[in-house]
Short mmCIF file of C-alpha atoms and ligand atoms in Angstrom, two decimals:
data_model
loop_
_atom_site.label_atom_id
_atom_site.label_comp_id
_atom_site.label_asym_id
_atom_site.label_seq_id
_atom_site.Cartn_x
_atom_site.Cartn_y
_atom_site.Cartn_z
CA UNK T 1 0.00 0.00 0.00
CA UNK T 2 2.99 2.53 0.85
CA UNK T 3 4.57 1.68 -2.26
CA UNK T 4 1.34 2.22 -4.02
CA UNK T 5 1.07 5.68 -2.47
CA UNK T 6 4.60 6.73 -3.55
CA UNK T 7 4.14 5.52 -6.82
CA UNK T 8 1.00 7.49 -7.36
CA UNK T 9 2.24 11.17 -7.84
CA UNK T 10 5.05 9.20 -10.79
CA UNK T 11 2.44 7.54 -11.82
CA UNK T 12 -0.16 10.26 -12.41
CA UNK T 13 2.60 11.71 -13.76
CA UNK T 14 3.68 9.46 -17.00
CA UNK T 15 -0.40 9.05 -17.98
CA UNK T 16 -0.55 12.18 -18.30
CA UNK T 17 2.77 13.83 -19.54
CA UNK T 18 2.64 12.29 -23.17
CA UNK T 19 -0.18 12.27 -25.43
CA UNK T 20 -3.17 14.67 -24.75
CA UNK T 21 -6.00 14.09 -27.58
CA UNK T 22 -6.62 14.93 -30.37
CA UNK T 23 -4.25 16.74 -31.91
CA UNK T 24 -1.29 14.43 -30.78
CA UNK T 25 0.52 17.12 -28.88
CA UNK T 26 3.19 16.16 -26.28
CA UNK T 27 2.41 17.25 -23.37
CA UNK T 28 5.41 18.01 -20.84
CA UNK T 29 5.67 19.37 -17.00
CA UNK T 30 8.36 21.50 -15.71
CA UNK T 31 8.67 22.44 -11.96
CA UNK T 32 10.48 25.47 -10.97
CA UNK T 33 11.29 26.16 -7.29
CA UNK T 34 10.42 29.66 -7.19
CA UNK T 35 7.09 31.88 -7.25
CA UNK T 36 5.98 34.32 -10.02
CA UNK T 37 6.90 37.26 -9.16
CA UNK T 38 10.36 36.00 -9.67
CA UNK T 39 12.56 37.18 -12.83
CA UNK T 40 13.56 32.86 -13.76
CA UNK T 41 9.81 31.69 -13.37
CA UNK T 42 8.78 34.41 -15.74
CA UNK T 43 11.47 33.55 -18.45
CA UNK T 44 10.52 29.85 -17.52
CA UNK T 45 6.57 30.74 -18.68
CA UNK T 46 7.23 32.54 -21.74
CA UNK T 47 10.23 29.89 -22.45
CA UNK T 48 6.97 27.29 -22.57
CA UNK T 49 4.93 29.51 -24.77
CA UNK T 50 7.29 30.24 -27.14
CA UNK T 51 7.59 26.62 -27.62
CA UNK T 52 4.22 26.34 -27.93
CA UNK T 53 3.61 28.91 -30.40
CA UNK T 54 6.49 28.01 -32.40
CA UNK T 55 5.73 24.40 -32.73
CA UNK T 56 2.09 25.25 -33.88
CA UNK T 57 0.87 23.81 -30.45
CA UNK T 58 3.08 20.15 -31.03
CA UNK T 59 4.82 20.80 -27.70
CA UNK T 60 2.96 21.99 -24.91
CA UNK T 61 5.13 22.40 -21.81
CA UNK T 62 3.38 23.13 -18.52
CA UNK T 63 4.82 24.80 -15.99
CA UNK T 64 4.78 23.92 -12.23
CA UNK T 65 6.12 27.27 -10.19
CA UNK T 66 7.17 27.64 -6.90
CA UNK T 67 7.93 24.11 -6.23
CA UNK T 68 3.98 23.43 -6.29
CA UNK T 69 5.06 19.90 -8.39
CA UNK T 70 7.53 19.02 -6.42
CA UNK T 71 9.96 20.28 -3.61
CA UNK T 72 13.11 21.94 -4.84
CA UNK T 73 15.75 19.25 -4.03
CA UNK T 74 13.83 16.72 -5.70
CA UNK T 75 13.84 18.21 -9.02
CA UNK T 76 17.24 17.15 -10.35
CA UNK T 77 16.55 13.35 -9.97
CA UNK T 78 12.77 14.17 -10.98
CA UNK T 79 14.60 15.24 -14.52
CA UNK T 80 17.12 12.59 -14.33
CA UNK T 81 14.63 9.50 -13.60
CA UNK T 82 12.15 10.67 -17.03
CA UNK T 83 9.63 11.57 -13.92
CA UNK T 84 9.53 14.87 -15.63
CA UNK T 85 10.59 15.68 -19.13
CA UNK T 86 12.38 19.07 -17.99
CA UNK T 87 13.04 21.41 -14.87
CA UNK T 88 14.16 24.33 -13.53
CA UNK T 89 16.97 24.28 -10.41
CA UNK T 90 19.63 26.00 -8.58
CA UNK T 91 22.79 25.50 -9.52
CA UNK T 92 24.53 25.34 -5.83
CA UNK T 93 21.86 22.95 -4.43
CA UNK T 94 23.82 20.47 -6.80
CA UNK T 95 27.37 21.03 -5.14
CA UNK T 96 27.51 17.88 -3.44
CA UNK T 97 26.69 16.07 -6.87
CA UNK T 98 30.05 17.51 -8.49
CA UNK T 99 32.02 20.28 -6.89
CA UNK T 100 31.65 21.86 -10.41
CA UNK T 101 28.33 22.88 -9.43
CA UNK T 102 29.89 24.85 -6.72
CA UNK T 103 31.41 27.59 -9.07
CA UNK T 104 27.69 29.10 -8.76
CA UNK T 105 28.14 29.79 -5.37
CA UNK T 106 32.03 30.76 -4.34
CA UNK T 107 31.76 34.89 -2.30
CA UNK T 108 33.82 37.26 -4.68
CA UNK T 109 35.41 34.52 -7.58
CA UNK T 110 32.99 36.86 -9.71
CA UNK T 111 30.88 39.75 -8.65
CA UNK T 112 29.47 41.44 -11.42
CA UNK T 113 27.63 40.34 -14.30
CA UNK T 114 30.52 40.46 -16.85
CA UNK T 115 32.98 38.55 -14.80
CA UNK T 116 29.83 35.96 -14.15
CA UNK T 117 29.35 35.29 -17.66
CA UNK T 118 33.08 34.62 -17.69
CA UNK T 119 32.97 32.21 -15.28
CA UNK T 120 29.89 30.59 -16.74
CA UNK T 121 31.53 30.43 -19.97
CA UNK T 122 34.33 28.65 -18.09
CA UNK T 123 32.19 25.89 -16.23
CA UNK T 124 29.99 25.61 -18.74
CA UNK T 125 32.01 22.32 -21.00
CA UNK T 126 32.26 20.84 -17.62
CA UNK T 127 28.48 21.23 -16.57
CA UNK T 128 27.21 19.65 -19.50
CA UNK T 129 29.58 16.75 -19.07
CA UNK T 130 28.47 16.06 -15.76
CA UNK T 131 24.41 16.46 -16.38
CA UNK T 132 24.81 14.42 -19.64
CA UNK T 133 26.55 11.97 -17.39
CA UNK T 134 23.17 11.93 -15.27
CA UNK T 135 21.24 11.38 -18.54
CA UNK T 136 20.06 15.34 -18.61
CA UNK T 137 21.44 18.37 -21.18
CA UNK T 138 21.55 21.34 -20.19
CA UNK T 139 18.75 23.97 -22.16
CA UNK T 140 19.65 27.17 -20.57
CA UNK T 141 20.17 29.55 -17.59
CA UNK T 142 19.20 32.57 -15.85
CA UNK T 143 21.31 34.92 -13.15
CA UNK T 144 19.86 35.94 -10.05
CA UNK T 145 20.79 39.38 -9.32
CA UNK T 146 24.11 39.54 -6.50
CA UNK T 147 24.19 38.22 -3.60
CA UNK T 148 24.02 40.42 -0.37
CA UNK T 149 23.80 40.46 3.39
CA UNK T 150 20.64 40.87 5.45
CA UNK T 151 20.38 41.34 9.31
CA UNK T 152 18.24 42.32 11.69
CA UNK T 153 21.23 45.21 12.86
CA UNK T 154 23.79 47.26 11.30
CA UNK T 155 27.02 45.03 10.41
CA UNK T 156 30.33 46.87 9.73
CA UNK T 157 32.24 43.25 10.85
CA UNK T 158 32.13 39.91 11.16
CA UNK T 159 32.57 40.25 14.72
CA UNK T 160 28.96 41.93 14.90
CA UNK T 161 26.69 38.87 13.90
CA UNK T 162 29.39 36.15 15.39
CA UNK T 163 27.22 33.05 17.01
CA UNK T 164 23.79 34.12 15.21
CA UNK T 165 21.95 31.77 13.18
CA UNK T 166 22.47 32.45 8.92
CA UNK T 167 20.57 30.85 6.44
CA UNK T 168 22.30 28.19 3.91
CA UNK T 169 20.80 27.38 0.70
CA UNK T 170 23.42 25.26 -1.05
CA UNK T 171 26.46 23.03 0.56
CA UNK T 172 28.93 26.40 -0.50
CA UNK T 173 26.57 28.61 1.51
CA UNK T 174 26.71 26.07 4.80
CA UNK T 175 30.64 26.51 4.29
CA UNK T 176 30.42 29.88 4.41
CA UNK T 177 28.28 30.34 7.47
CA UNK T 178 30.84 28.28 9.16
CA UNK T 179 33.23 30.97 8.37
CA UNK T 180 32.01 33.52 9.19
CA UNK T 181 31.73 32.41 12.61
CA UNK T 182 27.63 32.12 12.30
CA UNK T 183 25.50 28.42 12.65
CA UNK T 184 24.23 27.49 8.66
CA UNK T 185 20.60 26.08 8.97
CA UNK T 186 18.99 25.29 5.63
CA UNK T 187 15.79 27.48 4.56
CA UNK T 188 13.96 27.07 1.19
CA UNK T 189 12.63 30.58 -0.10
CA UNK T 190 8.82 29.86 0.70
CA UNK T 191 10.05 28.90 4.82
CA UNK T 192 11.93 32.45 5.12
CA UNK T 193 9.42 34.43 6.46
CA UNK T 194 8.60 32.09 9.04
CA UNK T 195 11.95 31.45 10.31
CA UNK T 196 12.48 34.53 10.71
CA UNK T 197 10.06 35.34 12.67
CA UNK T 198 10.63 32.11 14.71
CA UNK T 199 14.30 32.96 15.59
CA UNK T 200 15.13 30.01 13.30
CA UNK T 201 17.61 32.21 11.26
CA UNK T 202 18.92 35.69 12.52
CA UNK T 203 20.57 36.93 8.71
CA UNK T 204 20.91 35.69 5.04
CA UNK T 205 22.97 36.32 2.09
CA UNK T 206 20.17 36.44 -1.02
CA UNK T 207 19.11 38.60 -3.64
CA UNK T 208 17.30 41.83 -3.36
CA UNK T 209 14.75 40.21 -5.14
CA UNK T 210 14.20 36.90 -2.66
CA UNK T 211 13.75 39.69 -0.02
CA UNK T 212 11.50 41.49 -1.91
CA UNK T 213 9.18 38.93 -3.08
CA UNK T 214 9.27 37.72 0.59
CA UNK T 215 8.84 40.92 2.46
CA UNK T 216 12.09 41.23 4.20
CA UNK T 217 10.88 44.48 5.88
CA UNK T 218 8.49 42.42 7.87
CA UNK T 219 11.24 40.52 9.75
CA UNK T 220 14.75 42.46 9.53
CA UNK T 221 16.33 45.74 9.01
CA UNK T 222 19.67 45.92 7.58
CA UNK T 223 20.47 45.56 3.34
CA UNK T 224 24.41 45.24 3.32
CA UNK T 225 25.60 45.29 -0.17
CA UNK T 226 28.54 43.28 -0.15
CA UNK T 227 27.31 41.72 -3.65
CA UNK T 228 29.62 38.50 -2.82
CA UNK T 229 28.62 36.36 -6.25
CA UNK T 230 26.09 35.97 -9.02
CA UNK T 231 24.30 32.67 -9.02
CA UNK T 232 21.84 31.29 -11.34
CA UNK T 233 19.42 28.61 -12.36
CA UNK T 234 19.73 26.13 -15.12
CA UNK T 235 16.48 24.16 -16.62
CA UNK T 236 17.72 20.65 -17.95
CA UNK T 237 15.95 18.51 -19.94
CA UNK T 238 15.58 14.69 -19.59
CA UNK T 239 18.00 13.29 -22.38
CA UNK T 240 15.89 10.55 -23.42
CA UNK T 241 12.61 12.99 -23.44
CA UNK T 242 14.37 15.26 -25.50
CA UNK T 243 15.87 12.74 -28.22
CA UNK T 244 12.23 11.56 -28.98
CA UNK T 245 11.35 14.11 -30.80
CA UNK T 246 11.57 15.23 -34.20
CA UNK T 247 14.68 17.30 -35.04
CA UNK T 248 12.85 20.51 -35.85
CA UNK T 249 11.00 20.33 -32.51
CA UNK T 250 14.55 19.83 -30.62
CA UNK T 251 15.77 23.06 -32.58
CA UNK T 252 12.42 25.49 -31.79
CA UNK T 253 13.18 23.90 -28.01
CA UNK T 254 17.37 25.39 -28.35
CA UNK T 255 16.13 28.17 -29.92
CA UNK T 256 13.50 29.44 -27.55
CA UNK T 257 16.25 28.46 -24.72
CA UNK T 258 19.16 30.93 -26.23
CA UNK T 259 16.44 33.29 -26.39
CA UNK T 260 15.87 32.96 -22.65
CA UNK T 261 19.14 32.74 -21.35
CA UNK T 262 19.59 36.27 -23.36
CA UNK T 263 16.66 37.81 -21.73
CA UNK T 264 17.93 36.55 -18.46
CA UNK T 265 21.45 38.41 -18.52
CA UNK T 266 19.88 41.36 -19.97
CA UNK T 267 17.22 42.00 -18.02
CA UNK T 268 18.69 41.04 -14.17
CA UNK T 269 20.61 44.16 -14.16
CA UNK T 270 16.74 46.31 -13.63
CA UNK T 271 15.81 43.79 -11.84
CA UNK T 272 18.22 44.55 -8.96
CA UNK T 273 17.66 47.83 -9.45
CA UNK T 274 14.22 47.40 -8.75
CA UNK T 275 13.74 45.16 -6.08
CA UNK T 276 16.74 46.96 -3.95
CA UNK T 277 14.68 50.25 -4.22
CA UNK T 278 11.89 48.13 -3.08
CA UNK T 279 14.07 47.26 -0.12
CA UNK T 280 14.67 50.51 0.19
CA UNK T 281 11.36 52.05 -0.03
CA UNK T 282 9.71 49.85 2.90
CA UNK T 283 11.95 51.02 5.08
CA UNK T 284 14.97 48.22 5.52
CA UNK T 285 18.50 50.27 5.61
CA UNK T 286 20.53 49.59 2.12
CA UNK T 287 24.07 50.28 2.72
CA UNK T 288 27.46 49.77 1.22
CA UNK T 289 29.84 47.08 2.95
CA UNK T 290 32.82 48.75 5.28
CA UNK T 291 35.78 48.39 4.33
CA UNK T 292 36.56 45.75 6.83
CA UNK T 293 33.70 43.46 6.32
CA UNK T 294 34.49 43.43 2.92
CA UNK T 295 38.21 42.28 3.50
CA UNK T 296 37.36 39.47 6.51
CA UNK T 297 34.66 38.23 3.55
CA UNK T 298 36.98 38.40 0.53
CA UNK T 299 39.71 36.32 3.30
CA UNK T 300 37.18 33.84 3.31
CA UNK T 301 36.05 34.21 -0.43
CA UNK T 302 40.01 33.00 -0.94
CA UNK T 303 39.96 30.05 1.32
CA UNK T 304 36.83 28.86 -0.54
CA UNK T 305 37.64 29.09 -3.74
CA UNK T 306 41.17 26.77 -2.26
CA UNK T 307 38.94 24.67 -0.74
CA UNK T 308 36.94 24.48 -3.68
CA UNK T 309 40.29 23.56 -6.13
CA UNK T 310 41.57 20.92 -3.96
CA UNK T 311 38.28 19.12 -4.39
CA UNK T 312 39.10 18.07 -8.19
CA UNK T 313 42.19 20.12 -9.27
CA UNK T 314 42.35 17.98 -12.24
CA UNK T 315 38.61 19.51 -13.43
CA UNK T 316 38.81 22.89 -11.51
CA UNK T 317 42.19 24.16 -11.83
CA UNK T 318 41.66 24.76 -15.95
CA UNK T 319 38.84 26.29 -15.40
CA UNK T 320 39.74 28.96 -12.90
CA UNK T 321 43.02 29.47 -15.12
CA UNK T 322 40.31 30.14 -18.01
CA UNK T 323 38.22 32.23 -15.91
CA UNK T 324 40.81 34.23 -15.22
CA UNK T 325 43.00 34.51 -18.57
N1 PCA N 1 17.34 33.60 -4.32
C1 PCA N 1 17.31 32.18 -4.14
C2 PCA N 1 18.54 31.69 -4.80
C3 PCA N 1 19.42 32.87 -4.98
C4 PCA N 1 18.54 34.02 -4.76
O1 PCA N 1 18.82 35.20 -4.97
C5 PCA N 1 17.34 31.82 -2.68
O2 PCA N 1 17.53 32.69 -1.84
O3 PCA N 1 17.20 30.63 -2.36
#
């Protein structure tokens, strides 16, 4: 009977996700792990309709935001296993899969937008290896604007939120809570609200736009911008999903992705803009870093990224040295 009941959502699943009647359109489901309001769940919904439009209606992708299909972590092997034909994840949460996924989520190895395409461009042969390795290829990604420090008090060094509780998202992010002295307890977006409030976490290190959407001024006080690094999502595709079909379908699919992964880049920059004035305008304090925060973080942005290295030197060390040629 258990085994009946976890079957049910994978089987509900594969009646449904292939033929819908009558016009023999394939019908696939994509979960994303974060709400609408959310720059990478609106590229994800015009992604689908592009597809759809493009393919006269052939393809008809369906997508599942803010992890309402499935919870976050469960998406990669959700894509992998053919239990969905396609999905949308953060690259960190994956860092335990392959430290290559880590180069999403090192403080200061690249802290603006330029230097993050670099360093995409860089991890990017290695990436694909790995997913294709896991049966999945890689359609396209999306940045999050950079990453920076909230508090509930004004920080101007490590020293002042030593022994509080910070919020982790990916293995790098536990690693650096550790460092800087604080206790790493893992929060997905939709739980940060409430663990706030519930003195579950005392600070984070997210996007203007995660504390936007979730009403940081509700629950803390203090914007730092130390803009540490510039992660992003990637939405993979199952590899055997994606061979079935027809070559022109497989091109509208890469061309609608390079189209999103375009609008991505180009559009995060206003989106920081935005959703840090909306910090801003509720009332949190946005500030730049001091001087000495910045330097005790960069310390530990260095020991990371040698941490980092010494995991596969043979796989990481070319691509830091083409990074930063
Ligand atoms: N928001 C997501 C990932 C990075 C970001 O800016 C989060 O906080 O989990």
């Amino acid at each position: 009977m258990k085994l009946l009941k976890n079957l049910m959502p994978a089987l509900a699943l594969s009646i449904i996700a292939f033929w819908t009647h009558p016009a023999l359109a394939t019908k696939w489901h994509m979960p994303t792990p974060y709400g609408d309001a959310n720059l990478p769940t609106k590229i994800a919904y015009d992604f689908a309709e592009q597809i759809k439009q493009a393919s006269g209606g052939k393809l008809d992708i369906k997508v599942h935001s803010g992890a309402s299909l499935m919870k976050h972590p469960e998406i990669p092997r959700a894509v992998r296993t053919g239990q969905v034909q396609l999905g949308e994840v953060f690259i960190g949460i994956m860092g335990n899969t392959h430290p290559i996924f880590k180069h999403d989520n090192i403080p200061f190895l690249a802290t603006d937008y330029v230097q993050a395409q670099k360093l995409w461009q860089a991890a990017k042969p290695e990436i694909e290896k790995q997913l294709s390795k896991e049966g999945m290829i890689l359609l396209y990604t999306v940045p999050w604007p950079a990453q920076s420090l909230y508090t509930k008090k004004p920080v101007s060094a490590l020293a002042d939120i030593k022994g509080t509780k910070m919020r982790a998202y990916s293995p790098s992010t536990s690693r650096l809570a550790d460092l800087m002295n604080t206790t790493p307890t893992t929060v997905q977006v939709p739980d940060i609200p409430q663990a706030f409030s519930t003195g579950i976490i005392d600070a984070m290190v997210t996007s203007p736009s995660t504390g936007a959407n979730g009403q940081a001024w509700d629950y803390l006080s203090h914007f730092t911008e130390i803009k540490a690094w510039i992660p992003k999502n990637f939405v993979v595709v199952n590899k055997r999903a994606f061979k079935r079909l027809d070559k022109a379908l497989q091109q509208t699919i890469l061309d609608a992705a390079a189209a999103a992964e375009a609008r991505g880049w180009t559009e995060v920059l206003d989106q920081e803009a935005k959703d840090t004035k909306t910090l801003a305008d509720n009332g949190i304090v946005v500030s730049k870093p001091s001087k000495q925060l910045l330097s005790e973080l960069k310390a530990i942005g260095v020991t990371m990224t040698e941490e980092w290295k010494k995991e596969n030197s043979q796989a990481l060390e070319p691509i830091l040295k083409a990074y930063k040629n």
